[in-house]
Amino acid sequence: MRSMRRGIKEMDLILSAYAGDRLEGMDEADLDLYDDMLNENDHDIYQWITGFLTPKPVYEAMVEDIQAHISKG
């Protein structure tokens, strides 16, 4: 639910699609990391995903996975 009700519409679309496809396959550590990332500012997450800012190192792999998910359509 937290992936769908973000502060900006772009993040609603990106994260709800990602969560729908990926959350079920995540282990507990990945779920905790995703939950931590959702506590970050939406504008920061959006800029990480779009490549305008470098993500915090802890989120780099997850951001890359989100970017790959977006590029698959």
mmCIF file of N, CA and C in Angstrom:
data_model
loop_
_atom_site.group_PDB
_atom_site.id
_atom_site.type_symbol
_atom_site.label_atom_id
_atom_site.label_comp_id
_atom_site.label_asym_id
_atom_site.label_seq_id
_atom_site.Cartn_x
_atom_site.Cartn_y
_atom_site.Cartn_z
ATOM 1 N N MET A 1 0.818 -1.192 0.000
ATOM 2 C CA MET A 1 0.000 0.000 0.000
ATOM 3 C C MET A 1 0.867 1.264 0.000
ATOM 4 N N ARG A 2 1.982 1.181 0.724
ATOM 5 C CA ARG A 2 2.854 2.363 0.789
ATOM 6 C C ARG A 2 3.489 2.691 -0.555
ATOM 7 N N SER A 3 3.548 1.730 -1.449
ATOM 8 C CA SER A 3 4.106 1.977 -2.773
ATOM 9 C C SER A 3 3.137 2.736 -3.663
ATOM 10 N N MET A 4 1.855 2.663 -3.342
ATOM 11 C CA MET A 4 0.834 3.277 -4.194
ATOM 12 C C MET A 4 0.399 4.655 -3.741
ATOM 13 N N ARG A 5 0.632 5.009 -2.524
ATOM 14 C CA ARG A 5 0.160 6.290 -1.997
ATOM 15 C C ARG A 5 1.343 7.149 -1.604
ATOM 16 N N ARG A 6 2.049 7.595 -2.606
ATOM 17 C CA ARG A 6 3.252 8.386 -2.404
ATOM 18 C C ARG A 6 2.908 9.870 -2.483
ATOM 19 N N GLY A 7 3.918 10.711 -2.364
ATOM 20 C CA GLY A 7 3.690 12.147 -2.416
ATOM 21 C C GLY A 7 3.542 12.690 -3.819
ATOM 22 N N ILE A 8 4.120 11.994 -4.794
ATOM 23 C CA ILE A 8 4.012 12.454 -6.182
ATOM 24 C C ILE A 8 3.526 11.298 -7.059
ATOM 25 N N LYS A 9 2.732 11.639 -8.057
ATOM 26 C CA LYS A 9 2.076 10.632 -8.902
ATOM 27 C C LYS A 9 3.067 9.720 -9.620
ATOM 28 N N GLU A 10 4.183 10.289 -10.065
ATOM 29 C CA GLU A 10 5.180 9.474 -10.763
ATOM 30 C C GLU A 10 5.653 8.320 -9.881
ATOM 31 N N MET A 11 5.858 8.612 -8.604
ATOM 32 C CA MET A 11 6.310 7.561 -7.693
ATOM 33 C C MET A 11 5.205 6.550 -7.439
ATOM 34 N N ASP A 12 3.950 6.991 -7.413
ATOM 35 C CA ASP A 12 2.828 6.046 -7.293
ATOM 36 C C ASP A 12 2.892 5.024 -8.418
ATOM 37 N N LEU A 13 3.078 5.501 -9.620
ATOM 38 C CA LEU A 13 3.092 4.625 -10.792
ATOM 39 C C LEU A 13 4.311 3.708 -10.807
ATOM 40 N N ILE A 14 5.474 4.274 -10.571
ATOM 41 C CA ILE A 14 6.714 3.500 -10.626
ATOM 42 C C ILE A 14 6.755 2.448 -9.525
ATOM 43 N N LEU A 15 6.510 2.872 -8.299
ATOM 44 C CA LEU A 15 6.672 1.951 -7.171
ATOM 45 C C LEU A 15 5.536 0.948 -7.051
ATOM 46 N N SER A 16 4.332 1.322 -7.437
ATOM 47 C CA SER A 16 3.245 0.339 -7.355
ATOM 48 C C SER A 16 3.456 -0.780 -8.377
ATOM 49 N N ALA A 17 3.931 -0.443 -9.565
ATOM 50 C CA ALA A 17 4.223 -1.474 -10.568
ATOM 51 C C ALA A 17 5.385 -2.353 -10.111
ATOM 52 N N TYR A 18 6.412 -1.728 -9.583
ATOM 53 C CA TYR A 18 7.575 -2.475 -9.094
ATOM 54 C C TYR A 18 7.160 -3.406 -7.954
ATOM 55 N N ALA A 19 6.450 -2.885 -6.988
ATOM 56 C CA ALA A 19 6.028 -3.693 -5.837
ATOM 57 C C ALA A 19 5.148 -4.852 -6.282
ATOM 58 N N GLY A 20 4.243 -4.599 -7.204
ATOM 59 C CA GLY A 20 3.363 -5.649 -7.686
ATOM 60 C C GLY A 20 4.110 -6.808 -8.328
ATOM 61 N N ASP A 21 5.221 -6.492 -8.976
ATOM 62 C CA ASP A 21 5.997 -7.528 -9.661
ATOM 63 C C ASP A 21 7.092 -8.150 -8.799
ATOM 64 N N ARG A 22 7.612 -7.411 -7.817
ATOM 65 C CA ARG A 22 8.821 -7.864 -7.134
ATOM 66 C C ARG A 22 8.668 -8.242 -5.658
ATOM 67 N N LEU A 23 7.730 -7.640 -4.941
ATOM 68 C CA LEU A 23 7.689 -7.854 -3.494
ATOM 69 C C LEU A 23 7.529 -9.311 -3.090
ATOM 70 N N GLU A 24 6.723 -10.035 -3.803
ATOM 71 C CA GLU A 24 6.470 -11.429 -3.448
ATOM 72 C C GLU A 24 7.752 -12.268 -3.463
ATOM 73 N N GLY A 25 8.683 -11.926 -4.327
ATOM 74 C CA GLY A 25 9.919 -12.687 -4.442
ATOM 75 C C GLY A 25 11.057 -12.196 -3.561
ATOM 76 N N MET A 26 10.832 -11.137 -2.802
ATOM 77 C CA MET A 26 11.881 -10.585 -1.953
ATOM 78 C C MET A 26 11.994 -11.360 -0.649
ATOM 79 N N ASP A 27 13.239 -11.491 -0.188
ATOM 80 C CA ASP A 27 13.443 -12.077 1.133
ATOM 81 C C ASP A 27 13.259 -10.990 2.199
ATOM 82 N N GLU A 28 13.366 -11.366 3.447
ATOM 83 C CA GLU A 28 13.097 -10.433 4.533
ATOM 84 C C GLU A 28 14.046 -9.239 4.524
ATOM 85 N N ALA A 29 15.306 -9.471 4.221
ATOM 86 C CA ALA A 29 16.278 -8.372 4.173
ATOM 87 C C ALA A 29 15.936 -7.374 3.077
ATOM 88 N N ASP A 30 15.546 -7.883 1.893
ATOM 89 C CA ASP A 30 15.160 -6.996 0.793
ATOM 90 C C ASP A 30 13.886 -6.220 1.125
ATOM 91 N N LEU A 31 12.941 -6.892 1.771
ATOM 92 C CA LEU A 31 11.709 -6.202 2.176
ATOM 93 C C LEU A 31 12.001 -5.093 3.179
ATOM 94 N N ASP A 32 12.900 -5.359 4.121
ATOM 95 C CA ASP A 32 13.284 -4.331 5.089
ATOM 96 C C ASP A 32 13.956 -3.156 4.396
ATOM 97 N N LEU A 33 14.822 -3.462 3.439
ATOM 98 C CA LEU A 33 15.511 -2.407 2.699
ATOM 99 C C LEU A 33 14.507 -1.585 1.886
ATOM 100 N N TYR A 34 13.575 -2.248 1.237
ATOM 101 C CA TYR A 34 12.553 -1.544 0.457
ATOM 102 C C TYR A 34 11.725 -0.654 1.382
ATOM 103 N N ASP A 35 11.359 -1.166 2.537
ATOM 104 C CA ASP A 35 10.604 -0.383 3.512
ATOM 105 C C ASP A 35 11.404 0.839 3.959
ATOM 106 N N ASP A 36 12.693 0.649 4.200
ATOM 107 C CA ASP A 36 13.550 1.778 4.573
ATOM 108 C C ASP A 36 13.582 2.819 3.460
ATOM 109 N N MET A 37 13.705 2.364 2.222
ATOM 110 C CA MET A 37 13.743 3.299 1.101
ATOM 111 C C MET A 37 12.440 4.093 1.001
ATOM 112 N N LEU A 38 11.321 3.448 1.291
ATOM 113 C CA LEU A 38 10.037 4.147 1.226
ATOM 114 C C LEU A 38 9.933 5.265 2.259
ATOM 115 N N ASN A 39 10.784 5.230 3.270
ATOM 116 C CA ASN A 39 10.806 6.303 4.261
ATOM 117 C C ASN A 39 11.595 7.515 3.789
ATOM 118 N N GLU A 40 12.302 7.373 2.683
ATOM 119 C CA GLU A 40 13.059 8.492 2.110
ATOM 120 C C GLU A 40 12.092 9.454 1.404
ATOM 121 N N ASN A 41 12.563 10.646 1.149
ATOM 122 C CA ASN A 41 11.779 11.664 0.460
ATOM 123 C C ASN A 41 11.476 11.218 -0.973
ATOM 124 N N ASP A 42 10.217 11.350 -1.377
ATOM 125 C CA ASP A 42 9.813 10.944 -2.731
ATOM 126 C C ASP A 42 10.619 11.623 -3.825
ATOM 127 N N HIS A 43 10.901 12.900 -3.643
ATOM 128 C CA HIS A 43 11.650 13.619 -4.674
ATOM 129 C C HIS A 43 13.069 13.064 -4.790
ATOM 130 N N ASP A 44 13.655 12.670 -3.682
ATOM 131 C CA ASP A 44 14.987 12.051 -3.734
ATOM 132 C C ASP A 44 14.914 10.709 -4.444
ATOM 133 N N ILE A 45 13.951 9.867 -4.074
ATOM 134 C CA ILE A 45 13.812 8.561 -4.715
ATOM 135 C C ILE A 45 13.608 8.726 -6.215
ATOM 136 N N TYR A 46 12.763 9.658 -6.599
ATOM 137 C CA TYR A 46 12.503 9.892 -8.024
ATOM 138 C C TYR A 46 13.792 10.290 -8.748
ATOM 139 N N GLN A 47 14.568 11.161 -8.130
ATOM 140 C CA GLN A 47 15.816 11.590 -8.763
ATOM 141 C C GLN A 47 16.842 10.466 -8.798
ATOM 142 N N TRP A 48 16.824 9.573 -7.825
ATOM 143 C CA TRP A 48 17.711 8.410 -7.874
ATOM 144 C C TRP A 48 17.319 7.514 -9.046
ATOM 145 N N ILE A 49 16.024 7.263 -9.166
ATOM 146 C CA ILE A 49 15.536 6.347 -10.200
ATOM 147 C C ILE A 49 15.745 6.911 -11.596
ATOM 148 N N THR A 50 15.584 8.209 -11.742
ATOM 149 C CA THR A 50 15.752 8.829 -13.055
ATOM 150 C C THR A 50 17.206 9.178 -13.363
ATOM 151 N N GLY A 51 18.096 8.970 -12.397
ATOM 152 C CA GLY A 51 19.514 9.194 -12.629
ATOM 153 C C GLY A 51 19.991 10.618 -12.430
ATOM 154 N N PHE A 52 19.149 11.485 -11.908
ATOM 155 C CA PHE A 52 19.561 12.862 -11.662
ATOM 156 C C PHE A 52 20.419 12.988 -10.410
ATOM 157 N N LEU A 53 20.251 12.069 -9.472
ATOM 158 C CA LEU A 53 21.078 12.015 -8.271
ATOM 159 C C LEU A 53 21.565 10.586 -8.076
ATOM 160 N N THR A 54 22.718 10.452 -7.463
ATOM 161 C CA THR A 54 23.238 9.143 -7.113
ATOM 162 C C THR A 54 22.539 8.686 -5.834
ATOM 163 N N PRO A 55 22.009 7.474 -5.839
ATOM 164 C CA PRO A 55 21.323 6.998 -4.633
ATOM 165 C C PRO A 55 22.306 6.772 -3.485
ATOM 166 N N LYS A 56 21.774 6.753 -2.284
ATOM 167 C CA LYS A 56 22.589 6.361 -1.138
ATOM 168 C C LYS A 56 23.124 4.957 -1.434
ATOM 169 N N PRO A 57 24.359 4.693 -1.055
ATOM 170 C CA PRO A 57 24.959 3.383 -1.383
ATOM 171 C C PRO A 57 24.110 2.185 -0.967
ATOM 172 N N VAL A 58 23.432 2.275 0.132
ATOM 173 C CA VAL A 58 22.632 1.152 0.605
ATOM 174 C C VAL A 58 21.495 0.808 -0.360
ATOM 175 N N TYR A 59 21.049 1.786 -1.139
ATOM 176 C CA TYR A 59 19.922 1.585 -2.055
ATOM 177 C C TYR A 59 20.341 1.382 -3.516
ATOM 178 N N GLU A 60 21.626 1.425 -3.811
ATOM 179 C CA GLU A 60 22.074 1.380 -5.211
ATOM 180 C C GLU A 60 21.529 0.177 -5.972
ATOM 181 N N ALA A 61 21.668 -1.015 -5.423
ATOM 182 C CA ALA A 61 21.214 -2.219 -6.136
ATOM 183 C C ALA A 61 19.702 -2.207 -6.333
ATOM 184 N N MET A 62 18.968 -1.756 -5.337
ATOM 185 C CA MET A 62 17.515 -1.722 -5.457
ATOM 186 C C MET A 62 17.083 -0.684 -6.499
ATOM 187 N N VAL A 63 17.729 0.457 -6.502
ATOM 188 C CA VAL A 63 17.414 1.488 -7.497
ATOM 189 C C VAL A 63 17.721 0.958 -8.902
ATOM 190 N N GLU A 64 18.827 0.246 -9.057
ATOM 191 C CA GLU A 64 19.153 -0.344 -10.352
ATOM 192 C C GLU A 64 18.083 -1.352 -10.773
ATOM 193 N N ASP A 65 17.570 -2.116 -9.813
ATOM 194 C CA ASP A 65 16.519 -3.080 -10.126
ATOM 195 C C ASP A 65 15.235 -2.349 -10.533
ATOM 196 N N ILE A 66 14.915 -1.278 -9.868
ATOM 197 C CA ILE A 66 13.728 -0.480 -10.235
ATOM 198 C C ILE A 66 13.913 0.096 -11.632
ATOM 199 N N GLN A 67 15.097 0.610 -11.923
ATOM 200 C CA GLN A 67 15.372 1.152 -13.259
ATOM 201 C C GLN A 67 15.227 0.069 -14.323
ATOM 202 N N ALA A 68 15.725 -1.126 -14.048
ATOM 203 C CA ALA A 68 15.599 -2.235 -14.999
ATOM 204 C C ALA A 68 14.137 -2.599 -15.179
ATOM 205 N N HIS A 69 13.389 -2.577 -14.124
ATOM 206 C CA HIS A 69 11.951 -2.886 -14.179
ATOM 207 C C HIS A 69 11.235 -1.872 -15.072
ATOM 208 N N ILE A 70 11.576 -0.611 -14.928
ATOM 209 C CA ILE A 70 10.959 0.442 -15.744
ATOM 210 C C ILE A 70 11.310 0.242 -17.213
ATOM 211 N N SER A 71 12.569 -0.078 -17.484
ATOM 212 C CA SER A 71 12.997 -0.191 -18.887
ATOM 213 C C SER A 71 12.362 -1.378 -19.592
ATOM 214 N N LYS A 72 11.925 -2.388 -18.818
ATOM 215 C CA LYS A 72 11.226 -3.535 -19.434
ATOM 216 C C LYS A 72 9.800 -3.177 -19.822
ATOM 217 N N GLY A 73 9.305 -2.102 -19.241
ATOM 218 C CA GLY A 73 7.955 -1.652 -19.594
ATOM 219 C C GLY A 73 6.949 -2.265 -18.758
#
